[in-house]
Amino acid sequence: MKRVAILIGGSGSNMVALADSMVGDHPARPVLVLSHRPGAGGLEKAAARGIATAMIDHRAFSDRAGFEAALTAGLEKAAADVICLAGFMRVLTAGFVTRWAGRILNIHPSLLPAYPGLDTHARALAAGDAEAGCTVHEVTADLDSGPILGQARVPIHPGDTPDTLAARVLKMEHRLYPAVLRRFAEGDRRPVFWP
Ligand code: GRF
């Protein structure tokens, strides 16, 4: 069994989708949900599922190295094999990424390499794009640009706002991320593209 830690910063809806997928013959189990923000709604949802939780407030650290050392300590204590970032809104340095090389996944709400960073939906709408989507990728030291493990497309409809588009993409995130994690936990890093 692969031991999966899920790092969150917000409502944790992707965390819930991942955690709820790791049952039965799935080759992984959730062992830790860790938030970098106090009060993240996802912590309660994880606790309600019987998953160990931790909160490491990034604001309590004067530098990224100290914050990341605390993260690594928590992940080592949980004996995590795989780390899934799910709404975790901190940039990770090369030091952390090297420590966990090849074991960190992230989901990003755009069709990477388009729109790395923030405000992806507003940027896709402003560009007049006909479709949007989400991407699961391996995390490297370069923001939102590690090898793609999975990508799913959704249409952009006339009249979409950043919020309506975000909701459509998020629903797809909840399908794509568990599917990619399962393949990854089975040792398969070949990317999937939907459709
Ligand atoms: C998702 O859109 C994810 O792609 C982005 O942050 C959001 C997290 O939402 N990185 P949630 O906390 O999983 O509900």
mmCIF file of C-alpha atoms and ligand atoms in Angstrom:
data_model
loop_
_atom_site.group_PDB
_atom_site.id
_atom_site.type_symbol
_atom_site.label_atom_id
_atom_site.label_comp_id
_atom_site.label_asym_id
_atom_site.label_seq_id
_atom_site.Cartn_x
_atom_site.Cartn_y
_atom_site.Cartn_z
ATOM 1 C CA MET A 1 0.000 0.000 0.000
ATOM 2 C CA LYS A 2 1.253 3.460 -0.883
ATOM 3 C CA ARG A 3 0.817 6.003 1.899
ATOM 4 C CA VAL A 4 -0.595 9.288 0.594
ATOM 5 C CA ALA A 5 -0.381 12.672 2.297
ATOM 6 C CA ILE A 6 -2.694 15.371 0.961
ATOM 7 C CA LEU A 7 -1.618 18.986 1.407
ATOM 8 C CA ILE A 8 -4.414 21.532 1.399
ATOM 9 C CA GLY A 9 -5.033 25.215 2.037
ATOM 10 C CA GLY A 10 -8.748 25.635 1.587
ATOM 11 C CA SER A 11 -12.068 23.881 1.314
ATOM 12 C CA GLY A 12 -10.451 20.586 0.428
ATOM 13 C CA SER A 13 -12.908 19.368 -2.189
ATOM 14 C CA ASN A 14 -10.118 17.725 -4.188
ATOM 15 C CA MET A 15 -8.801 16.186 -0.965
ATOM 16 C CA VAL A 16 -12.246 14.655 -0.357
ATOM 17 C CA ALA A 17 -12.361 13.271 -3.905
ATOM 18 C CA LEU A 18 -8.893 11.753 -3.472
ATOM 19 C CA ALA A 19 -9.505 10.382 0.019
ATOM 20 C CA ASP A 20 -12.854 8.840 -0.910
ATOM 21 C CA SER A 21 -11.288 7.145 -3.944
ATOM 22 C CA MET A 22 -8.670 5.268 -1.910
ATOM 23 C CA VAL A 23 -10.795 2.291 -0.880
ATOM 24 C CA GLY A 24 -11.137 -1.361 -1.787
ATOM 25 C CA ASP A 25 -8.501 -2.608 -4.226
ATOM 26 C CA HIS A 26 -6.962 0.866 -4.626
ATOM 27 C CA PRO A 27 -3.185 0.590 -4.149
ATOM 28 C CA ALA A 28 -2.994 3.600 -1.811
ATOM 29 C CA ARG A 29 -4.509 4.959 1.387
ATOM 30 C CA PRO A 30 -4.694 8.492 2.805
ATOM 31 C CA VAL A 31 -2.515 8.755 5.926
ATOM 32 C CA LEU A 32 -2.343 12.511 6.517
ATOM 33 C CA VAL A 33 -4.153 15.692 5.534
ATOM 34 C CA LEU A 34 -2.006 18.708 6.246
ATOM 35 C CA SER A 35 -3.093 22.342 5.898
ATOM 36 C CA HIS A 36 -0.869 25.390 5.777
ATOM 37 C CA ARG A 37 -3.787 27.550 6.935
ATOM 38 C CA PRO A 38 -5.597 27.377 10.245
ATOM 39 C CA GLY A 39 -9.318 26.858 9.852
ATOM 40 C CA ALA A 40 -9.127 25.267 6.419
ATOM 41 C CA GLY A 41 -12.489 23.540 5.973
ATOM 42 C CA GLY A 42 -10.744 20.502 4.596
ATOM 43 C CA LEU A 43 -9.275 19.619 7.996
ATOM 44 C CA GLU A 44 -12.704 18.883 9.455
ATOM 45 C CA LYS A 45 -13.694 16.870 6.414
ATOM 46 C CA ALA A 46 -10.529 14.780 6.784
ATOM 47 C CA ALA A 47 -11.041 14.256 10.520
ATOM 48 C CA ALA A 48 -14.632 13.173 9.844
ATOM 49 C CA ARG A 49 -13.180 10.480 7.576
ATOM 50 C CA GLY A 50 -10.842 9.262 10.289
ATOM 51 C CA ILE A 51 -7.718 10.590 8.552
ATOM 52 C CA ALA A 52 -4.922 12.062 10.675
ATOM 53 C CA THR A 53 -4.708 15.836 10.276
ATOM 54 C CA ALA A 54 -2.064 18.466 10.911
ATOM 55 C CA MET A 55 -1.884 22.222 10.556
ATOM 56 C CA ILE A 56 1.397 23.976 9.949
ATOM 57 C CA ASP A 57 0.704 27.704 9.693
ATOM 58 C CA HIS A 58 3.122 29.101 7.135
ATOM 59 C CA ARG A 59 2.842 32.548 8.748
ATOM 60 C CA ALA A 60 4.547 31.238 11.878
ATOM 61 C CA PHE A 61 7.810 30.864 9.945
ATOM 62 C CA SER A 62 10.137 33.658 8.951
ATOM 63 C CA ASP A 63 11.382 31.836 5.864
ATOM 64 C CA ARG A 64 10.342 29.099 3.451
ATOM 65 C CA ALA A 65 13.147 26.795 4.595
ATOM 66 C CA GLY A 66 11.793 26.685 8.149
ATOM 67 C CA PHE A 67 8.229 26.087 6.946
ATOM 68 C CA GLU A 68 9.358 23.332 4.605
ATOM 69 C CA ALA A 69 11.473 21.659 7.307
ATOM 70 C CA ALA A 70 8.312 21.447 9.431
ATOM 71 C CA LEU A 71 6.387 20.046 6.457
ATOM 72 C CA THR A 72 9.027 17.404 5.843
ATOM 73 C CA ALA A 73 9.043 16.431 9.526
ATOM 74 C CA GLY A 74 5.265 15.929 9.431
ATOM 75 C CA LEU A 75 5.463 13.942 6.201
ATOM 76 C CA GLU A 76 8.276 11.759 7.531
ATOM 77 C CA LYS A 77 6.350 11.094 10.736
ATOM 78 C CA ALA A 78 3.417 9.921 8.606
ATOM 79 C CA ALA A 79 5.823 7.842 6.478
ATOM 80 C CA ALA A 80 4.294 9.342 3.348
ATOM 81 C CA ASP A 81 5.213 7.759 0.012
ATOM 82 C CA VAL A 82 3.226 10.141 -2.192
ATOM 83 C CA ILE A 83 2.282 13.790 -1.624
ATOM 84 C CA CYS A 84 -0.790 15.232 -3.348
ATOM 85 C CA LEU A 85 -1.076 19.009 -3.380
ATOM 86 C CA ALA A 86 -4.764 19.944 -3.469
ATOM 87 C CA GLY A 87 -5.365 23.645 -3.102
ATOM 88 C CA PHE A 88 -2.049 24.035 -1.296
ATOM 89 C CA MET A 89 -1.186 27.640 -2.048
ATOM 90 C CA ARG A 90 2.496 27.822 -1.149
ATOM 91 C CA VAL A 91 5.339 27.741 -3.622
ATOM 92 C CA LEU A 92 7.731 24.907 -2.744
ATOM 93 C CA THR A 93 11.472 25.453 -3.052
ATOM 94 C CA ALA A 94 13.986 23.251 -4.819
ATOM 95 C CA GLY A 95 15.143 21.920 -1.441
ATOM 96 C CA PHE A 96 11.736 20.489 -0.572
ATOM 97 C CA VAL A 97 11.022 19.265 -4.090
ATOM 98 C CA THR A 98 14.398 17.489 -4.241
ATOM 99 C CA ARG A 99 13.757 15.775 -0.892
ATOM 100 C CA TRP A 100 10.501 14.327 -2.265
ATOM 101 C CA ALA A 101 11.517 14.107 -5.923
ATOM 102 C CA GLY A 102 9.175 12.138 -8.154
ATOM 103 C CA ARG A 103 6.624 11.756 -5.374
ATOM 104 C CA ILE A 104 4.723 15.068 -5.426
ATOM 105 C CA LEU A 105 1.612 15.618 -7.543
ATOM 106 C CA ASN A 106 -0.378 18.805 -8.012
ATOM 107 C CA ILE A 107 -3.646 19.708 -9.696
ATOM 108 C CA HIS A 108 -3.818 22.992 -11.522
ATOM 109 C CA PRO A 109 -7.019 24.516 -12.944
ATOM 110 C CA SER A 110 -5.860 25.145 -16.498
ATOM 111 C CA LEU A 111 -4.682 23.268 -19.568
ATOM 112 C CA LEU A 112 -0.983 23.594 -18.788
ATOM 113 C CA PRO A 113 1.314 24.869 -20.173
ATOM 114 C CA ALA A 114 -1.374 27.560 -20.626
ATOM 115 C CA TYR A 115 -1.977 29.783 -17.596
ATOM 116 C CA PRO A 116 0.384 28.728 -14.852
ATOM 117 C CA GLY A 117 -0.081 30.701 -11.627
ATOM 118 C CA LEU A 118 -3.265 32.380 -10.423
ATOM 119 C CA ASP A 119 -6.563 33.603 -11.946
ATOM 120 C CA THR A 120 -6.552 30.892 -14.592
ATOM 121 C CA HIS A 121 -10.277 31.090 -15.387
ATOM 122 C CA ALA A 122 -10.377 34.864 -15.817
ATOM 123 C CA ARG A 123 -7.349 34.637 -18.074
ATOM 124 C CA ALA A 124 -8.887 31.891 -20.238
ATOM 125 C CA LEU A 125 -12.084 33.945 -20.605
ATOM 126 C CA ALA A 126 -10.187 37.150 -21.382
ATOM 127 C CA ALA A 127 -8.274 35.308 -24.108
ATOM 128 C CA GLY A 128 -11.538 34.145 -25.718
ATOM 129 C CA ASP A 129 -10.594 30.473 -25.364
ATOM 130 C CA ALA A 130 -13.153 27.877 -26.476
ATOM 131 C CA GLU A 131 -12.133 25.394 -23.805
ATOM 132 C CA ALA A 132 -10.534 25.187 -20.403
ATOM 133 C CA GLY A 133 -9.660 22.335 -18.104
ATOM 134 C CA CYS A 134 -7.349 20.985 -15.473
ATOM 135 C CA THR A 135 -3.962 19.320 -15.315
ATOM 136 C CA VAL A 136 -2.345 16.918 -12.864
ATOM 137 C CA HIS A 137 1.420 17.153 -12.999
ATOM 138 C CA GLU A 138 4.513 16.135 -11.125
ATOM 139 C CA VAL A 139 5.855 18.951 -9.012
ATOM 140 C CA THR A 140 9.311 20.234 -9.819
ATOM 141 C CA ALA A 141 11.087 23.364 -8.653
ATOM 142 C CA ASP A 142 9.571 25.320 -11.579
ATOM 143 C CA LEU A 143 6.036 26.493 -10.777
ATOM 144 C CA ASP A 144 3.254 24.554 -12.552
ATOM 145 C CA SER A 145 5.600 23.042 -15.120
ATOM 146 C CA GLY A 146 6.540 19.491 -14.084
ATOM 147 C CA PRO A 147 5.750 16.505 -16.321
ATOM 148 C CA ILE A 148 2.043 16.205 -17.107
ATOM 149 C CA LEU A 149 0.353 13.079 -15.751
ATOM 150 C CA GLY A 150 -3.196 13.863 -16.816
ATOM 151 C CA GLN A 151 -5.244 16.575 -18.452
ATOM 152 C CA ALA A 152 -8.993 16.985 -18.939
ATOM 153 C CA ARG A 153 -10.872 19.494 -21.078
ATOM 154 C CA VAL A 154 -14.200 21.209 -20.507
ATOM 155 C CA PRO A 155 -16.032 23.585 -22.852
ATOM 156 C CA ILE A 156 -16.273 27.303 -22.211
ATOM 157 C CA HIS A 157 -19.859 28.468 -22.747
ATOM 158 C CA PRO A 158 -21.045 31.897 -23.879
ATOM 159 C CA GLY A 159 -21.835 33.942 -20.778
ATOM 160 C CA ASP A 160 -19.395 32.037 -18.563
ATOM 161 C CA THR A 161 -17.907 33.991 -15.699
ATOM 162 C CA PRO A 162 -14.749 33.018 -13.841
ATOM 163 C CA ASP A 163 -17.029 31.474 -11.185
ATOM 164 C CA THR A 164 -19.196 29.397 -13.528
ATOM 165 C CA LEU A 165 -16.117 28.201 -15.373
ATOM 166 C CA ALA A 166 -14.305 27.402 -12.119
ATOM 167 C CA ALA A 167 -17.249 25.279 -10.975
ATOM 168 C CA ARG A 168 -17.232 23.294 -14.241
ATOM 169 C CA VAL A 169 -13.479 22.767 -14.070
ATOM 170 C CA LEU A 170 -13.597 21.819 -10.379
ATOM 171 C CA LYS A 171 -16.123 19.043 -11.098
ATOM 172 C CA MET A 172 -13.672 17.677 -13.648
ATOM 173 C CA GLU A 173 -10.770 18.024 -11.183
ATOM 174 C CA HIS A 174 -12.663 15.719 -8.822
ATOM 175 C CA ARG A 175 -12.695 13.019 -11.534
ATOM 176 C CA LEU A 176 -9.250 13.524 -12.998
ATOM 177 C CA TYR A 177 -7.148 13.717 -9.836
ATOM 178 C CA PRO A 178 -8.324 10.394 -8.349
ATOM 179 C CA ALA A 179 -7.907 8.668 -11.724
ATOM 180 C CA VAL A 180 -4.350 9.947 -12.103
ATOM 181 C CA LEU A 181 -3.420 9.176 -8.494
ATOM 182 C CA ARG A 182 -4.578 5.608 -8.940
ATOM 183 C CA ARG A 183 -2.427 5.128 -12.042
ATOM 184 C CA PHE A 184 0.520 6.822 -10.322
ATOM 185 C CA ALA A 185 0.193 4.598 -7.247
ATOM 186 C CA GLU A 186 0.262 1.610 -9.594
ATOM 187 C CA GLY A 187 3.570 2.906 -10.986
ATOM 188 C CA ASP A 188 2.124 4.215 -14.264
ATOM 189 C CA ARG A 189 3.331 7.718 -15.123
ATOM 190 C CA ARG A 190 2.108 7.768 -18.712
ATOM 191 C CA PRO A 191 -0.132 10.812 -19.132
ATOM 192 C CA VAL A 192 -3.872 10.507 -19.728
ATOM 193 C CA PHE A 193 -5.754 13.050 -21.820
ATOM 194 C CA TRP A 194 -9.551 13.440 -21.569
ATOM 195 C CA PRO A 195 -11.178 13.449 -24.057
HETATM 196 C C1 GRF B 1 -8.622 23.846 -7.140
HETATM 197 O O1 GRF B 1 -9.191 24.592 -8.192
HETATM 198 C C2 GRF B 1 -7.222 23.467 -7.511
HETATM 199 O O2 GRF B 1 -7.060 23.195 -8.855
HETATM 200 C C3 GRF B 1 -6.472 24.708 -7.143
HETATM 201 O O3 GRF B 1 -7.070 25.148 -5.947
HETATM 202 C C4 GRF B 1 -8.418 24.698 -5.897
HETATM 203 C C5 GRF B 1 -8.569 23.908 -4.637
HETATM 204 O O4 GRF B 1 -9.890 23.619 -4.326
HETATM 205 N N1 GRF B 1 -5.060 24.444 -7.062
HETATM 206 P P1 GRF B 1 -10.227 22.581 -3.171
HETATM 207 O O5 GRF B 1 -9.593 23.088 -1.882
HETATM 208 O O6 GRF B 1 -9.710 21.245 -3.570
HETATM 209 O O7 GRF B 1 -11.724 22.601 -3.072
#
